[in-house]
PDB file of C-alpha atoms in Angstrom:
ATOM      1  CA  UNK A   1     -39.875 -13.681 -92.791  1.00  0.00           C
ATOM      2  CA  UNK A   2     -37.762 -16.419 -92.861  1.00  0.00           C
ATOM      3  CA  UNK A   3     -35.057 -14.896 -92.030  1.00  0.00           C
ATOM      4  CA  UNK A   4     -36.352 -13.182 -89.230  1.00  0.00           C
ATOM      5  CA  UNK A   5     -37.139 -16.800 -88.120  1.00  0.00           C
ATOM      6  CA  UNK A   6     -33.008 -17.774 -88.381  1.00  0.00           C
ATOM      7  CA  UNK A   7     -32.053 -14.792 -86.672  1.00  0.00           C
ATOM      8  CA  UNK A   8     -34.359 -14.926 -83.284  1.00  0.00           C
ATOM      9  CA  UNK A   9     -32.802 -18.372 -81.982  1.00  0.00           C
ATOM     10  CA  UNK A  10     -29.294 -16.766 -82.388  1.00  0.00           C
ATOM     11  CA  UNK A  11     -30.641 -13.617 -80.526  1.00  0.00           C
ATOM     12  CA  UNK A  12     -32.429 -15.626 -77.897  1.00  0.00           C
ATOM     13  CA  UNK A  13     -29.055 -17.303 -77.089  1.00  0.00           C
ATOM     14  CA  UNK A  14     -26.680 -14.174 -77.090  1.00  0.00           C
ATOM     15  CA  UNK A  15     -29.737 -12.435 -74.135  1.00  0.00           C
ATOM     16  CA  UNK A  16     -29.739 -16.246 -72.467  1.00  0.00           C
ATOM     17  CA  UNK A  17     -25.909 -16.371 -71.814  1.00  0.00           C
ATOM     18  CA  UNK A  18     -25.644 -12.490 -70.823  1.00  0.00           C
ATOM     19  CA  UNK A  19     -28.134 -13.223 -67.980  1.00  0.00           C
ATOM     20  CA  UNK A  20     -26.335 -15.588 -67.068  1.00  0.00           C
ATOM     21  CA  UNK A  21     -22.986 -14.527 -67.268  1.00  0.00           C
ATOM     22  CA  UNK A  22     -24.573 -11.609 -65.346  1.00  0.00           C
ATOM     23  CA  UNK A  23     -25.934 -13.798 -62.074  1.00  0.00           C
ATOM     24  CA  UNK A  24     -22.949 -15.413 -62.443  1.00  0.00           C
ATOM     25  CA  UNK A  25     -20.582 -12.371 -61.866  1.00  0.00           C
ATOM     26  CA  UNK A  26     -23.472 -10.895 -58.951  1.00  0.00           C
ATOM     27  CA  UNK A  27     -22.331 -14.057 -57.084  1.00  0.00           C
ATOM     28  CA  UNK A  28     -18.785 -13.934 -57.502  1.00  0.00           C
ATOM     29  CA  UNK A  29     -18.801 -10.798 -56.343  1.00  0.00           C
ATOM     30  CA  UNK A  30     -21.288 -10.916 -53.670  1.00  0.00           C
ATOM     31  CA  UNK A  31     -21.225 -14.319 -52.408  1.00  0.00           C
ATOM     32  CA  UNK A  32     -17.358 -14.741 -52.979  1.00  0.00           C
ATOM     33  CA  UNK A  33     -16.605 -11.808 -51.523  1.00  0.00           C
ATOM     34  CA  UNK A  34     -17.713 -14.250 -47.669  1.00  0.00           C
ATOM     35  CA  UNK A  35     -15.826 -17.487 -49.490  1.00  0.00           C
ATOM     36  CA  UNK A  36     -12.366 -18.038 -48.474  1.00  0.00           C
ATOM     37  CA  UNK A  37      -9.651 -19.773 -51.422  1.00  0.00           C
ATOM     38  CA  UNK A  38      -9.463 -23.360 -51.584  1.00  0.00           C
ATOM     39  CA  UNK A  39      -6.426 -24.040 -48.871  1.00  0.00           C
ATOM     40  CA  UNK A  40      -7.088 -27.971 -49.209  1.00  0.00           C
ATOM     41  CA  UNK A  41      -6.553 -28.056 -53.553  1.00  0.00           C
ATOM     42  CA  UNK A  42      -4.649 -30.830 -53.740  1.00  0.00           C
ATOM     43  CA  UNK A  43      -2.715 -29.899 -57.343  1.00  0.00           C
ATOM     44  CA  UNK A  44      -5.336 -32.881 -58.961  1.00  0.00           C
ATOM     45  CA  UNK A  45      -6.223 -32.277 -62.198  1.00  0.00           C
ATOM     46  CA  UNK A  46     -10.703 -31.435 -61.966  1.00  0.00           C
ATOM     47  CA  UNK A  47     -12.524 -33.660 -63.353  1.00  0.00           C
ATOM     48  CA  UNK A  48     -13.478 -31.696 -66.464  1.00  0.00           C
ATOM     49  CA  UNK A  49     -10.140 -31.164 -67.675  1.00  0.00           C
ATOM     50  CA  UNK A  50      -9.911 -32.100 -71.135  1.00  0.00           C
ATOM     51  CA  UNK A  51      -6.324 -31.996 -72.506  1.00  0.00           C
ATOM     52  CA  UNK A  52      -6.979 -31.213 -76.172  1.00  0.00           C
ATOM     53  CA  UNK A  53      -8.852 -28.105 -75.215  1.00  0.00           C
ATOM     54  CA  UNK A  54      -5.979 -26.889 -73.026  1.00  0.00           C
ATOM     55  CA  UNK A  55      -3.887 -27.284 -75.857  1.00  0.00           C
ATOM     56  CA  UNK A  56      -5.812 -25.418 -78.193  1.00  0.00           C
ATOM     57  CA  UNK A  57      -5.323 -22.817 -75.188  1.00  0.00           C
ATOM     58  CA  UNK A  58      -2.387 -23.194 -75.044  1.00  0.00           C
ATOM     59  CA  UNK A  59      -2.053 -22.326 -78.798  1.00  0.00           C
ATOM     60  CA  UNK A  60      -3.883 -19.262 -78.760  1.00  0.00           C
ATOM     61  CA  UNK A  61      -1.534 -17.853 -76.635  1.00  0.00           C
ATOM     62  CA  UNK A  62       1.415 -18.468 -78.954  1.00  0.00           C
ATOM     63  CA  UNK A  63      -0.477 -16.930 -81.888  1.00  0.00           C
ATOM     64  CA  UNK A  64      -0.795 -13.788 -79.929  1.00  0.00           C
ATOM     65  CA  UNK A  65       1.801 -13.970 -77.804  1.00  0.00           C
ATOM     66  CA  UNK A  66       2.146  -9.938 -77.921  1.00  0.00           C
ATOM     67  CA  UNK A  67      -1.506  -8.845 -78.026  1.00  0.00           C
ATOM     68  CA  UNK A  68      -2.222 -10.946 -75.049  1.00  0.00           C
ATOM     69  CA  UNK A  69       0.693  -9.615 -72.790  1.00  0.00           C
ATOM     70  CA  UNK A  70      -0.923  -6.105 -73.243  1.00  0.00           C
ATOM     71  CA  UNK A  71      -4.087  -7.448 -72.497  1.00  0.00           C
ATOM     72  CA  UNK A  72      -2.338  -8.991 -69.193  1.00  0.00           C
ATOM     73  CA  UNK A  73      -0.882  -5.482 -68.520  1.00  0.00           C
ATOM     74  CA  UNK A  74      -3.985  -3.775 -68.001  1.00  0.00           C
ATOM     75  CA  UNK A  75      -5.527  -6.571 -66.417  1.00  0.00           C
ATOM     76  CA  UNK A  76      -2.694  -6.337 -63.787  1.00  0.00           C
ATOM     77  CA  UNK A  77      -3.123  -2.758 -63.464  1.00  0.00           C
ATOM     78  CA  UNK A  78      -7.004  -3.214 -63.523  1.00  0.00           C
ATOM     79  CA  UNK A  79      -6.571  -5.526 -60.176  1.00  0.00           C
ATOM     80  CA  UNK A  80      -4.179  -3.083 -58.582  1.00  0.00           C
ATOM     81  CA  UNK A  81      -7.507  -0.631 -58.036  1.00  0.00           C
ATOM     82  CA  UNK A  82      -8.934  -3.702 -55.595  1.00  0.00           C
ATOM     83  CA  UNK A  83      -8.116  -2.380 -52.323  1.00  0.00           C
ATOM     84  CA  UNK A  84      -8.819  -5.772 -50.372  1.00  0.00           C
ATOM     85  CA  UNK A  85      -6.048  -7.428 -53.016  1.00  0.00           C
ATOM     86  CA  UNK A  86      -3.683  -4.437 -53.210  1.00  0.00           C
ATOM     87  CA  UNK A  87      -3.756  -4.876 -49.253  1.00  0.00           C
ATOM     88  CA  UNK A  88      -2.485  -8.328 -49.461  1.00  0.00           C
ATOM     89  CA  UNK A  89       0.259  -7.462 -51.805  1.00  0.00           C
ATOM     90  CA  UNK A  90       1.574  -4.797 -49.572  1.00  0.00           C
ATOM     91  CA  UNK A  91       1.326  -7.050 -46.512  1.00  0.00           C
ATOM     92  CA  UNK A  92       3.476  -9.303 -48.292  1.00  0.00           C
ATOM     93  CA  UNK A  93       6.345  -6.780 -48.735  1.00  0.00           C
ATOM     94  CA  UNK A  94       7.728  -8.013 -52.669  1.00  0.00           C
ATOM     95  CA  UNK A  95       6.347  -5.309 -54.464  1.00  0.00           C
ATOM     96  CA  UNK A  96       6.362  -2.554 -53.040  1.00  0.00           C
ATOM     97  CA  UNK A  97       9.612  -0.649 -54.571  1.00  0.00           C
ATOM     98  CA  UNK A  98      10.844  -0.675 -57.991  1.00  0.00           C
ATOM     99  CA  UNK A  99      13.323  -3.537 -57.680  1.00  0.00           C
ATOM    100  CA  UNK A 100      10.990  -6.318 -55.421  1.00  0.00           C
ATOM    101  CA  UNK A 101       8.104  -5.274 -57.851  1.00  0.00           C
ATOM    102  CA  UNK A 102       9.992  -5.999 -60.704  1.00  0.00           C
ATOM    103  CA  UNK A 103      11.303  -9.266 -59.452  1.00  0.00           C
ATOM    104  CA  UNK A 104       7.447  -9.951 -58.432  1.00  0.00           C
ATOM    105  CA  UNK A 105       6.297  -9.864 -61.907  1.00  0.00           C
ATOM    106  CA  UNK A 106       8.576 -10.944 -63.640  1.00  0.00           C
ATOM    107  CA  UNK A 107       8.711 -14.031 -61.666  1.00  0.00           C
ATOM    108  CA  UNK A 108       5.149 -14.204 -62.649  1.00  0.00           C
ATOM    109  CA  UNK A 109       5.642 -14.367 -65.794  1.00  0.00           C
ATOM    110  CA  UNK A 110       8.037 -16.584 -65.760  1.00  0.00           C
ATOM    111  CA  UNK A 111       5.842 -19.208 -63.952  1.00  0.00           C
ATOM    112  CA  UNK A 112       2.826 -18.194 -66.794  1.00  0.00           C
ATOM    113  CA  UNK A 113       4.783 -18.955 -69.299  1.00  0.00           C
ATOM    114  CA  UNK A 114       5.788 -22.601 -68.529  1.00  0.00           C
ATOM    115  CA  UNK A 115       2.131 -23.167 -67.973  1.00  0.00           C
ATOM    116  CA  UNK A 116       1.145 -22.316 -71.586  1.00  0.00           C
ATOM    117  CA  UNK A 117       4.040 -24.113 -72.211  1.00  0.00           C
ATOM    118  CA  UNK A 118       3.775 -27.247 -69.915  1.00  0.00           C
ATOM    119  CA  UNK A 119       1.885 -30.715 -69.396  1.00  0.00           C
ATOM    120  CA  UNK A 120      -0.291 -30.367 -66.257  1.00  0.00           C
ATOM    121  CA  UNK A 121      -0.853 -34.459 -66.726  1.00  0.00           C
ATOM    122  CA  UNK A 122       2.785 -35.235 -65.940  1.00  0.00           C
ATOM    123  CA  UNK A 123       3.229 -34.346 -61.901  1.00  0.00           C
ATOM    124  CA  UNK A 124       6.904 -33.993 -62.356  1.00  0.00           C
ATOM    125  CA  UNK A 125       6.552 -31.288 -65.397  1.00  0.00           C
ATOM    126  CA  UNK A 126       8.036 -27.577 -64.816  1.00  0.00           C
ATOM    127  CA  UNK A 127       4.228 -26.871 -65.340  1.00  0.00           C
ATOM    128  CA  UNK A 128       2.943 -28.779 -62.700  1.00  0.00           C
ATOM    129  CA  UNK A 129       5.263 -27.758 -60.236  1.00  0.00           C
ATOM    130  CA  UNK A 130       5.159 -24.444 -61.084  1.00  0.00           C
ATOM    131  CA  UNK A 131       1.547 -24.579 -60.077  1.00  0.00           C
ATOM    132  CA  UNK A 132       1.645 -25.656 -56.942  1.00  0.00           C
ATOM    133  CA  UNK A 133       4.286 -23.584 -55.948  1.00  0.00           C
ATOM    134  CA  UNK A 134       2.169 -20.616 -56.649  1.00  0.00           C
ATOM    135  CA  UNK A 135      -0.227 -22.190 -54.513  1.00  0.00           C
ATOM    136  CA  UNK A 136       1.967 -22.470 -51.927  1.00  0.00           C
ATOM    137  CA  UNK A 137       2.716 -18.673 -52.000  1.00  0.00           C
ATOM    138  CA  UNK A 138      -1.384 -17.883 -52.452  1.00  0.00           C
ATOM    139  CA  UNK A 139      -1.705 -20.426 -49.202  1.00  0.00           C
ATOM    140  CA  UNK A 140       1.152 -18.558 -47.324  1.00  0.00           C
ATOM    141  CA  UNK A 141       0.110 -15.327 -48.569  1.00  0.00           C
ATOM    142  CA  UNK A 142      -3.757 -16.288 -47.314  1.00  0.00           C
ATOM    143  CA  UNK A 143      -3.135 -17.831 -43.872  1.00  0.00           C
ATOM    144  CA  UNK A 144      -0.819 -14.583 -42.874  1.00  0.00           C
ATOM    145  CA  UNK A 145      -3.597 -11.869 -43.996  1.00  0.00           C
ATOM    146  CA  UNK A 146      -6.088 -13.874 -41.952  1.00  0.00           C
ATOM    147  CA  UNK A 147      -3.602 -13.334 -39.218  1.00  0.00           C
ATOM    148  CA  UNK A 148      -3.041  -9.924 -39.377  1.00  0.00           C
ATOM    149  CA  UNK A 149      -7.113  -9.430 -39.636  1.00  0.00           C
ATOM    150  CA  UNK A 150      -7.832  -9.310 -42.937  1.00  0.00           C
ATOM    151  CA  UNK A 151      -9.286 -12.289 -43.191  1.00  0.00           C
ATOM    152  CA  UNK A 152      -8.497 -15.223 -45.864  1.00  0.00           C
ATOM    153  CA  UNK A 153      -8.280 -14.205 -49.458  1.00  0.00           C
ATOM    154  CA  UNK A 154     -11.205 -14.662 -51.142  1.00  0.00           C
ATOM    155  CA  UNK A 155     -12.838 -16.225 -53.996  1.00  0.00           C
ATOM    156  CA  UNK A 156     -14.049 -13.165 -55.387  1.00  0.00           C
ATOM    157  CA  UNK A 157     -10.070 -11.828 -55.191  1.00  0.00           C
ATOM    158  CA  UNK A 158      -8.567 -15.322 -56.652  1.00  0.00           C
ATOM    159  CA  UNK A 159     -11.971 -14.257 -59.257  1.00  0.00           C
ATOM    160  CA  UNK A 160     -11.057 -10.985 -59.914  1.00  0.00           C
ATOM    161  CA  UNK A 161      -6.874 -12.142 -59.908  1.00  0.00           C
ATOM    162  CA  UNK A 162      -8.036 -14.542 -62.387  1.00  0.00           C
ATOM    163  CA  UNK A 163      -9.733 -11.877 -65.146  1.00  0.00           C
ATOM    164  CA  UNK A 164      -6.741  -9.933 -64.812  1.00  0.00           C
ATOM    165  CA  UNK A 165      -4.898 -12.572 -66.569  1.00  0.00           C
ATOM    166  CA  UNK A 166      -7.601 -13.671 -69.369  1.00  0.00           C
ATOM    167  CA  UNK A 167     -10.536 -11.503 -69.268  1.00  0.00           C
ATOM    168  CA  UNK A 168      -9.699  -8.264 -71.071  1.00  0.00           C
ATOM    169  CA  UNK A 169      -8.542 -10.475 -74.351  1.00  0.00           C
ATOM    170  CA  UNK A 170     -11.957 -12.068 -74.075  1.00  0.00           C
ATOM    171  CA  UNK A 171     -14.004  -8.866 -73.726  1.00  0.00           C
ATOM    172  CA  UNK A 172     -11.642  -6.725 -76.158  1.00  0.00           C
ATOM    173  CA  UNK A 173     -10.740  -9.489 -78.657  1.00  0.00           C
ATOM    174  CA  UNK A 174     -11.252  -7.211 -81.847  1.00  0.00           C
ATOM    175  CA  UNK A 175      -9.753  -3.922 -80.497  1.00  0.00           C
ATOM    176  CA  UNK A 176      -6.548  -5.873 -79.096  1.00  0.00           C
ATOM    177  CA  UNK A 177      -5.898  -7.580 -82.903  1.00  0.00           C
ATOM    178  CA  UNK A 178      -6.444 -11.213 -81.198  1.00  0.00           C
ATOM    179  CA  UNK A 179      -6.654 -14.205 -83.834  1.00  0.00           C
ATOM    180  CA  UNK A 180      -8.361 -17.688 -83.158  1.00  0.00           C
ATOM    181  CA  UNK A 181     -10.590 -20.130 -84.096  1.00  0.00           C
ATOM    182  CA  UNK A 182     -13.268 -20.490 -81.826  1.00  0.00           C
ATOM    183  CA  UNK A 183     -11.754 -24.262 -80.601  1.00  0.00           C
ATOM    184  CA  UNK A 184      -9.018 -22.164 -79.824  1.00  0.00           C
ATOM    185  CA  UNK A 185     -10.865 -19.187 -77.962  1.00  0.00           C
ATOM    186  CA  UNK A 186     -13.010 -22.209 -76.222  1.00  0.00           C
ATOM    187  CA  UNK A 187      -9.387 -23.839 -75.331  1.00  0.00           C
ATOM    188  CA  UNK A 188      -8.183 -20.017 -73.592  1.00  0.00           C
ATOM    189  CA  UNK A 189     -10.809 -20.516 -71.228  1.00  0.00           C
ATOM    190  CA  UNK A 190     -10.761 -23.883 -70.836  1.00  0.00           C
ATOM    191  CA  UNK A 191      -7.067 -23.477 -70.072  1.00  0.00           C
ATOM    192  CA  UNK A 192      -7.331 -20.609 -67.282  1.00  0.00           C
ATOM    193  CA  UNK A 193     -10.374 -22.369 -65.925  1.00  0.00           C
ATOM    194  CA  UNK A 194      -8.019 -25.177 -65.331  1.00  0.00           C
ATOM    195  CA  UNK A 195      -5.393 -22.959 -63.903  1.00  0.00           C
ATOM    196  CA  UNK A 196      -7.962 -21.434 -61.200  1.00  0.00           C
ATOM    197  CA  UNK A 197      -9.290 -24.650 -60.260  1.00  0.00           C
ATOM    198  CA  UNK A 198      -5.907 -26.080 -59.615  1.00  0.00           C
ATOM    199  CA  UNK A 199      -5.138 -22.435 -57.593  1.00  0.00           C
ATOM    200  CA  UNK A 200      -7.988 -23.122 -55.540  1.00  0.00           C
ATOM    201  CA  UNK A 201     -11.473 -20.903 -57.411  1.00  0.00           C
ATOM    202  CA  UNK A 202     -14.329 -23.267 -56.298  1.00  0.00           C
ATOM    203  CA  UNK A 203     -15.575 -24.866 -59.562  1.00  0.00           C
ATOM    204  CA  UNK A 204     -18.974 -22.957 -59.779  1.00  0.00           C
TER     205      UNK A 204
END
């Protein structure tokens, strides 16, 4: 009996957080689906940020440098089945052959890379600017699909960008061969939560 009594609290927890991760998801997708980006981010660091937990982050990714890129892969391929962002993308003309695509993402990765490698805290760090650069070209990218009719890009699309990046290594941490402690697996999320506040997710 007593352990029965040990296990409930843990199981009570695990059913607590899936409901909630749950509503939380229904209104990302339904209610940020109506929410345009964040155009007026300024590139501050939120509140919230905490930089020894975007270190450990940032750590994590080093220690499975390899098993996270693959996780990235299908994320990027995952988002590439969203028809309002895979409109955007071939509005902006960079992808859409086998040359501009592979400057495209390759570029991305460039800039990812000297964020797990960077210090958001300094304003003149690679990282930094990095960041708001990418902004810039989510901002650009935003304002001319609202001119052509599509509207802004969304939260939900920024959201669902987002996951492509992080989410698959979270969901498929066994089955990918991922290692961490959980400081460090707290410090991944902490670190791309950072990175879509900064790219203009609304903090909620």
């Amino acid at each position: 009996m007593e352990g029965q009594k040990n296990t409930c609290p843990t199981v009570e927890v695990k059913v607590r957080d899936a409901e909630m991760g749950r509503e939380r998801a229904e209104r990302i997708l339904n209610e940020g689906a109506n929410i345009p980006v964040n155009l007026k981010q300024t590139g501050r660091l939120p509140p919230w940020y905490d930089p020894q937990k975007f270190k450990k982050g940032q750590e994590f990714f080093h220690q499975n440098y390899f098993a996270l890129f693959v996780s990235k892969l299908a994320g990027l391929i995952v988002v590439l089945a969203i028809a309002s962002i895979l409109r955007v993308l071939k509005m902006s003309r960079k992808s859409g052959d086998k040359i501009t695509a592979y400057k495209r993402y390759m570029a991305t990765i460039h800039h990812m890379l000297m964020w797990y490698d960077g210090d958001l805290e300094d304003p003149q760090s690679r990282a930094h600017k990095s960041l708001i650069m990418v902004r810039g070209f989510h901002c650009a990218a935003s304002n001319k699909a609202n001119g052509v009719g599509f509207g802004h890009i969304s939260q939900k699309d920024m959201a669902l960008t987002q996951f492509g990046f992080m989410g698959f290594s979270l969901l498929n941490f066994k089955l990918l061969g991922l290692k961490g402690t959980s400081d460090q697996i707290d410090g991944f999320v902490h670190f791309w939560r950072t990175i879509g506040y900064l790219m203009g997710i609304n903090d909620k």
